[in-house]
Amino acid sequence: MTQPLLQFNDKGIYCAAGDFYIDPWRPVDRAVITHAHSDHAYWGHKHYLAHSLSREVLYYRLGEISLETLDYEQETLINGVKVSFYPAGHIIGSAQVRVEYKGEVWVASGDYKLEDDGLSTPFVPVKCHTFISECTFGMPIYKWQPQQKIYDDMNQWWKSNAAEGRTTFIAGYSLGKAQRILQGLDLSIGKVYLHGVIANTNEALERNGIHLPEAQRVTPELVRESARGGLVICPPSAVGSIWMRRFPAVSFGYCSGWMSIRGAKKRRAADRGFVLSDHADWEGLITAIKATECESVCLTHGSTASFSRYLREQGFDAYEANTQYGLEEEENNETILEEKG
Amino acid sequence: MKDFAKLFADLDETNKTNEKIRILKAYFMYVPDADKINTLALFTGRKPKRQINSTLVKTWAMELSKIPVWLFEESYQVVGDLGETIALLLPEPEGSQDKSLTEWIAEINNLASLKEEERKLWLVSSWAVMDRQERFVFNKILTGSFRVGVSQSLIVKALADISGLDASVLTHRIMGNWDPLHFSFHDLMQEQDASDDISRPYPFCLAYPIQETSTQVKSAEEMELALGNPEAWQAEWKWDGIRAQAIYRDKEIFIWSRGEDLVTDKFPELHRFMMDLPDGTVLDGEAICFSGECPLPFNVLQTRIGRKNLTKKILTESPMAFIAYDCLEYQGDDIRSMPLKYRRSILEKLHAESPHQDIFRLSAIVGFSNWKDLYALRLQSRENVAEGFMLKRIESVYQTGRKRGDWWKWKVDPLSVDAVMIYAQKGHGRRADLYSDYTFAVWDGDKLVPFAKAYSGLTDKEMSQVDQYVKRNTLEKFGPVRTVKPGLVFEIGFEGINQSSRHKSGVSLRFPRILRWRHDKKIEDADHIEVLRALLG
Ligand SMILES: [Zn+2]
Ligand SMILES: [Zn+2]
């Protein structure tokens, strides 16, 4: 009886043939990491393998770890199993992990999106027998608009806030979303400030050779009044904090795929919700899955039950897996780091 | 329709009152008059009649969306709103439209004469030319579920600002039975009132509570200090019924509740006394159940209101009377600007002439020569089946809405607020399978902020009704907690109140409990955070 090449156990996605894990959530000897988000890159493994563009952020977030890196499409052997990375388009350095053993190919997507965001290397479909796909937004109600449209709305809003002497805040995850927001801003409108966590993340990315637009870190010395008319990018955990309330006349927008539902936007009590996501929408997921020409698809993150049922009805061999993914960032390390920033 | 959809989106995207007024004004200045009055109608709950039932709308949307029924249903579960779900699931539009709101509403009204197949064709082709936001707003209008997070007073404020008419005049003019087909924006804006709506009520004058907490009860001296000479005041018991306006004009009667619902049919016992009033009379008072000379507790009335049909049994068990306390119109003249003592004398005359003294009752004036006496009397409120006192300045005019200064309510159990349930959680033990622990919220501007959790106080039957509501109106699940669509109002009593920086509302309550379920109140009628803040003293 042969085992599946990759299987889900209580520690993560396990490859028995190569004796390694992909994105494990409990300490293991050998971890292959799709990307540096905290629900995928946990602390405490003996040895890490990740994409080279994740290097500095991983060091920043996890400290001194034993890390080996690969570029996209570069191959390595782990106990005779071929492992390589392909672009996932999710955040800078995010990768799909391709695993090949005795002619059988599996791909673990990590998180991905299909739109080219201009920062991360665009998603590439990889042919495989089994595709482990995320489906955070695996409901047909999620349909994204092109990012330029969202950037235009964002800048328009910032401009009118600035005209009224308000300080604009945009909340988004510190790794990925924050850099996309920064990239989309029209810097002629005013000055851009970064929450400490985001400034740290950007510095880490710059050490990795990524060039990002200039923005000022919010330090304790910053005269808050001078930020009037400017725009502050902050992580979701900073919303409503004393840190944020010290700024004058705050108007705050929230940036997330969840903002496409009116109720979700209301509950955030945001002045504005911007539907900008680093995950694939419904159509994106289906397109990506078809493009892999896979025989089986295994779903993680979010609406796994509905999405796998739908795929099965469409003739796919689809099933859901229980994982610890999807608790993206928010309540994890951000809050702790915030104290320092 | 584009402008209206944009208005809705813009209002949705700000929490700031001033910003909302600015958006409303810009909209009203820009759109044609017909759209203005249609917007006003929609924003004040005057929806066009529903011509296609939601089930059909849903079925047709499902066909177009090309997804299985179960997935549509699950999407609906996630979104929590049918109109929005449909807007999100329909295929991309094939074109665009530039019909006005008025034209769309006319088309909706025209559906009445169409066959089902024709309606379907109309709906499918309408959706095909709308973008997502237009579809959303359109669906809400079509299915009769249009609601907007803007209070009537904001709209009135915006209209008053652009027209130069007084806000209280406008508040009055937009009350009652009108529809945009027969009442134009021009009519609304006339220097002289142009309405021929004989049912139209006046805006209710509302009282402010005398602020007290259990540790800071107002003494007689403090009352003296705050309100001055007792002779300038009229005290009446505060009745525990339903505030109502009784109108008799042109041989027709109308009874309006405070929530602006026409409830004439709910209280047949009151009809005869109203028909025997002089033509052109409007009374303000309390509809309340009576047994002999004794008012019955509120829950008797509540049971009666809860029933669909007024059976003989109900009519005998909970007979109604009307305790009148003000006269707003006499012989067809609006006398609200006359002082209370004058209006009271008219009221007494009307009462004396009425052959229906058992139904038409006068709210007795409680005599007192100093605040100490009244203070002592107030403690007997419960024996009088009253909630405390109403204090009204004898020289006061009948104000529009809640204005500070002339009318006060001095409740015997002053620590209570009307609040909206927003979260629910399953209970323990006996209630383990019921959503019986609730979180309540009051308004802070246009937002509901949670301020208290309470679980005791409802009967088992009420609890299972609330449980049903929770299950059918869940917006979101967080572990054991469900976010519930705001819809139910409860009166929450408590022992004390403290400042609290840990709570979003800025206050924490001591021993909050549910006093009763206010079926008679809409969520807009719930209290504002200012009421709680004021209690902090
Ligand atoms: Zn991620
Ligand atoms: Zn993830």
Tab-separated table of C-alpha atoms in Angstrom, chain A residues 15-244:
chain	number	residue	atom	x	y	z
A	15	CYS	CA	5.959	14.323	2.910
A	16	ALA	CA	6.840	10.878	4.219
A	17	ALA	CA	9.104	9.993	1.315
A	18	GLY	CA	11.266	13.067	1.925
A	19	ASP	CA	10.609	13.327	5.654
A	20	PHE	CA	9.817	17.039	5.569
A	21	TYR	CA	6.830	19.271	6.203
A	22	ILE	CA	5.283	22.099	4.223
A	23	ASP	CA	4.125	25.053	6.378
A	24	PRO	CA	3.976	23.054	9.641
A	25	TRP	CA	2.227	24.662	12.618
A	26	ARG	CA	4.060	22.544	15.228
A	27	PRO	CA	7.867	22.315	15.587
A	28	VAL	CA	9.473	19.872	13.123
A	29	ASP	CA	12.978	19.095	11.899
A	30	ARG	CA	12.593	20.194	8.319
A	31	ALA	CA	10.087	22.821	7.188
A	32	VAL	CA	9.477	24.012	3.645
A	33	ILE	CA	7.815	27.417	3.865
A	34	THR	CA	5.519	28.801	1.155
A	35	HIS	CA	5.617	32.364	2.464
A	36	ALA	CA	6.395	34.439	5.539
A	37	HIS	CA	2.836	35.049	6.824
A	38	SER	CA	2.540	33.956	10.418
A	39	ASP	CA	0.006	31.189	9.774
A	40	HIS	CA	2.453	29.555	7.357
A	41	ALA	CA	5.869	30.361	8.827
A	42	TYR	CA	5.876	29.341	12.468
A	43	TRP	CA	8.784	29.678	14.844
A	44	GLY	CA	10.615	26.681	16.301
A	45	HIS	CA	11.553	24.416	13.402
A	46	LYS	CA	15.085	23.052	13.244
A	47	HIS	CA	15.608	23.813	9.583
A	48	TYR	CA	13.774	26.058	7.110
A	49	LEU	CA	13.665	26.074	3.339
A	50	ALA	CA	12.011	29.101	1.711
A	51	HIS	CA	12.151	31.316	-1.349
A	52	SER	CA	15.108	33.701	-1.405
A	53	LEU	CA	12.867	36.781	-1.354
A	54	SER	CA	11.366	35.636	1.956
A	55	ARG	CA	14.775	35.528	3.609
A	56	GLU	CA	15.004	38.867	5.364
A	57	VAL	CA	11.373	38.965	6.471
A	58	LEU	CA	11.736	35.485	7.941
A	59	TYR	CA	14.830	36.572	9.841
A	60	TYR	CA	13.020	39.695	11.020
A	61	ARG	CA	9.989	37.771	12.155
A	62	LEU	CA	11.532	34.555	13.472
A	63	GLY	CA	14.979	35.691	14.539
A	64	GLU	CA	18.026	33.443	14.164
A	65	ILE	CA	16.811	30.418	12.253
A	66	SER	CA	18.634	27.876	10.146
A	67	LEU	CA	17.441	28.892	6.685
A	68	GLU	CA	18.258	27.709	3.227
A	69	THR	CA	16.735	29.491	0.212
A	70	LEU	CA	15.907	28.702	-3.389
A	71	ASP	CA	14.915	30.850	-6.353
A	72	TYR	CA	11.840	30.115	-8.427
A	73	GLU	CA	12.110	26.998	-10.554
A	74	GLN	CA	15.379	26.008	-8.928
A	75	GLU	CA	15.320	22.385	-7.795
A	76	THR	CA	16.654	20.686	-4.693
A	77	LEU	CA	16.523	17.122	-3.470
A	78	ILE	CA	15.348	16.239	0.009
A	79	ASN	CA	15.943	12.570	0.722
A	80	GLY	CA	15.447	11.806	-2.913
A	81	VAL	CA	12.292	13.887	-3.315
A	82	LYS	CA	12.494	16.760	-5.815
A	83	VAL	CA	11.357	20.071	-4.327
A	84	SER	CA	11.042	23.378	-6.199
A	85	PHE	CA	9.292	26.743	-5.843
A	86	TYR	CA	6.948	28.457	-8.324
A	87	PRO	CA	5.560	31.975	-8.004
A	88	ALA	CA	2.259	32.223	-6.102
A	89	GLY	CA	1.685	35.958	-6.650
A	90	HIS	CA	0.429	36.299	-3.065
A	91	ILE	CA	3.138	38.471	-1.497
A	92	ILE	CA	6.789	39.119	-2.220
A	93	GLY	CA	8.646	35.803	-1.978
A	94	SER	CA	5.510	33.677	-1.839
A	95	ALA	CA	5.827	30.320	-3.523
A	96	GLN	CA	3.905	27.249	-4.494
A	97	VAL	CA	5.852	24.163	-3.516
A	98	ARG	CA	6.204	21.549	-6.215
A	99	VAL	CA	7.048	18.086	-4.908
A	100	GLU	CA	7.989	15.249	-7.275
A	101	TYR	CA	8.745	11.654	-6.411
A	102	LYS	CA	8.807	8.624	-8.687
A	103	GLY	CA	6.965	10.509	-11.425
A	104	GLU	CA	4.179	11.757	-9.183
A	105	VAL	CA	3.792	15.517	-8.792
A	106	TRP	CA	2.030	17.417	-6.035
A	107	VAL	CA	1.804	21.161	-5.657
A	108	ALA	CA	1.003	22.955	-2.411
A	109	SER	CA	-0.152	26.441	-3.304
A	110	GLY	CA	0.269	28.205	0.012
A	111	ASP	CA	-1.750	31.390	-0.531
A	112	TYR	CA	-2.069	32.808	-4.050
A	113	LYS	CA	-3.736	35.301	-6.317
A	114	LEU	CA	-3.854	35.579	-10.076
A	115	GLU	CA	-3.680	39.327	-10.540
A	116	ASP	CA	-0.193	40.733	-11.160
A	117	ASP	CA	0.156	43.174	-8.267
A	118	GLY	CA	3.401	44.700	-9.543
A	119	LEU	CA	5.328	43.646	-6.442
A	120	SER	CA	5.339	39.901	-6.171
A	121	THR	CA	6.316	37.616	-9.041
A	122	PRO	CA	3.046	36.763	-10.849
A	123	PHE	CA	1.357	33.440	-10.280
A	124	VAL	CA	2.333	30.580	-12.591
A	125	PRO	CA	0.147	27.485	-12.893
A	126	VAL	CA	2.081	24.282	-12.382
A	127	LYS	CA	0.914	20.992	-13.878
A	128	CYS	CA	0.477	18.355	-11.234
A	129	HIS	CA	-1.436	15.247	-10.209
A	130	THR	CA	-2.684	16.692	-6.948
A	131	PHE	CA	-3.079	20.359	-6.171
A	132	ILE	CA	-3.373	21.550	-2.583
A	133	SER	CA	-5.170	24.853	-3.002
A	134	GLU	CA	-6.182	27.527	-0.568
A	135	CYS	CA	-9.768	28.788	-0.915
A	136	THR	CA	-10.014	31.677	1.537
A	137	PHE	CA	-12.529	33.370	-0.755
A	138	GLY	CA	-14.056	30.244	-2.221
A	139	MET	CA	-17.591	31.612	-2.498
A	140	PRO	CA	-19.088	33.032	-5.693
A	141	ILE	CA	-19.887	36.303	-3.916
A	142	TYR	CA	-16.214	37.245	-4.070
A	143	LYS	CA	-15.206	38.921	-7.310
A	144	TRP	CA	-12.322	41.356	-7.324
A	145	GLN	CA	-11.968	44.478	-9.385
A	146	PRO	CA	-8.627	45.409	-10.957
A	147	GLN	CA	-6.285	46.888	-8.351
A	148	GLN	CA	-5.888	50.155	-10.267
A	149	LYS	CA	-9.593	50.862	-9.707
A	150	ILE	CA	-9.113	50.349	-5.969
A	151	TYR	CA	-6.005	52.548	-5.942
A	152	ASP	CA	-7.939	55.293	-7.725
A	153	ASP	CA	-10.716	55.151	-5.120
A	154	MET	CA	-8.150	55.178	-2.350
A	155	ASN	CA	-6.316	58.217	-3.704
A	156	GLN	CA	-9.562	60.042	-4.354
A	157	TRP	CA	-10.599	59.468	-0.758
A	158	TRP	CA	-7.220	60.510	0.589
A	159	LYS	CA	-7.343	63.675	-1.501
A	160	SER	CA	-10.731	64.714	-0.121
A	161	ASN	CA	-9.666	63.912	3.440
A	162	ALA	CA	-6.530	65.976	2.974
A	163	ALA	CA	-8.584	68.869	1.649
A	164	GLU	CA	-10.618	68.774	4.854
A	165	GLY	CA	-7.550	68.642	7.086
A	166	ARG	CA	-8.011	65.048	8.145
A	167	THR	CA	-5.415	62.380	8.767
A	168	THR	CA	-6.082	59.350	6.603
A	169	PHE	CA	-5.444	55.878	7.975
A	170	ILE	CA	-5.462	52.742	5.883
A	171	ALA	CA	-5.299	49.416	7.641
A	172	GLY	CA	-3.925	46.310	5.955
A	173	TYR	CA	-1.660	43.399	6.869
A	174	SER	CA	1.883	44.553	7.444
A	175	LEU	CA	3.390	42.063	5.016
A	176	GLY	CA	1.884	42.151	1.555
A	177	LYS	CA	-1.067	44.492	1.830
A	178	ALA	CA	0.882	47.367	3.324
A	179	GLN	CA	3.398	47.368	0.460
A	180	ARG	CA	0.628	47.169	-2.124
A	181	ILE	CA	-1.118	50.139	-0.555
A	182	LEU	CA	2.114	52.079	-0.499
A	183	GLN	CA	2.773	51.261	-4.135
A	184	GLY	CA	-0.699	52.409	-5.195
A	185	LEU	CA	-0.655	55.771	-3.456
A	186	ASP	CA	-0.308	58.991	-5.360
A	187	LEU	CA	2.533	60.585	-3.437
A	188	SER	CA	1.760	64.021	-4.821
A	189	ILE	CA	-1.282	64.189	-2.517
A	190	GLY	CA	0.689	64.278	0.695
A	191	LYS	CA	3.086	62.607	2.990
A	192	VAL	CA	2.922	58.877	3.791
A	193	TYR	CA	3.677	57.503	7.244
A	194	LEU	CA	4.192	53.927	8.332
A	195	HIS	CA	3.358	52.194	11.563
A	196	GLY	CA	6.554	50.793	13.130
A	197	VAL	CA	5.730	47.185	12.273
A	198	ILE	CA	5.278	48.090	8.631
A	199	ALA	CA	8.410	50.232	8.545
A	200	ASN	CA	10.360	47.283	9.979
A	201	THR	CA	8.867	44.928	7.412
A	202	ASN	CA	9.755	47.326	4.596
A	203	GLU	CA	13.326	47.590	5.846
A	204	ALA	CA	13.566	43.818	5.861
A	205	LEU	CA	12.263	43.674	2.286
A	206	GLU	CA	14.769	46.342	1.237
A	207	ARG	CA	17.608	44.279	2.671
A	208	ASN	CA	16.320	41.635	0.274
A	209	GLY	CA	16.806	44.068	-2.605
A	210	ILE	CA	13.173	45.117	-2.987
A	211	HIS	CA	12.751	48.784	-3.773
A	212	LEU	CA	9.764	50.471	-2.136
A	213	PRO	CA	8.484	54.065	-2.246
A	214	GLU	CA	9.819	56.401	0.420
A	215	ALA	CA	7.675	56.841	3.527
A	216	GLN	CA	8.236	58.079	7.059
A	217	ARG	CA	8.186	55.838	10.103
A	218	VAL	CA	5.913	57.019	12.924
A	219	THR	CA	8.180	57.501	15.900
A	220	PRO	CA	7.290	58.694	19.403
A	221	GLU	CA	8.942	62.014	18.505
A	222	LEU	CA	6.686	62.642	15.509
A	223	VAL	CA	4.534	65.710	16.103
A	224	ARG	CA	1.135	64.179	15.420
A	225	GLU	CA	-0.367	67.452	14.284
A	226	SER	CA	2.087	67.511	11.372
A	227	ALA	CA	0.508	64.326	9.992
A	228	ARG	CA	-2.720	66.182	9.199
A	229	GLY	CA	-3.432	65.769	5.488
A	230	GLY	CA	-1.063	62.832	5.356
A	231	LEU	CA	-1.745	59.132	5.154
A	232	VAL	CA	-0.725	56.512	7.692
A	233	ILE	CA	-0.533	52.839	6.787
A	234	CYS	CA	-1.084	50.666	9.833
A	235	PRO	CA	-1.791	47.010	10.634
A	236	PRO	CA	-5.400	46.071	11.536
A	237	SER	CA	-4.408	45.586	15.165
A	238	ALA	CA	-3.573	49.300	15.493
A	239	VAL	CA	-7.099	50.379	14.604
A	240	GLY	CA	-8.809	52.079	17.507
A	241	SER	CA	-5.638	51.958	19.638
A	242	ILE	CA	-4.412	54.864	21.715
A	243	TRP	CA	-1.572	55.071	19.231
A	244	MET	CA	-4.050	55.864	16.468
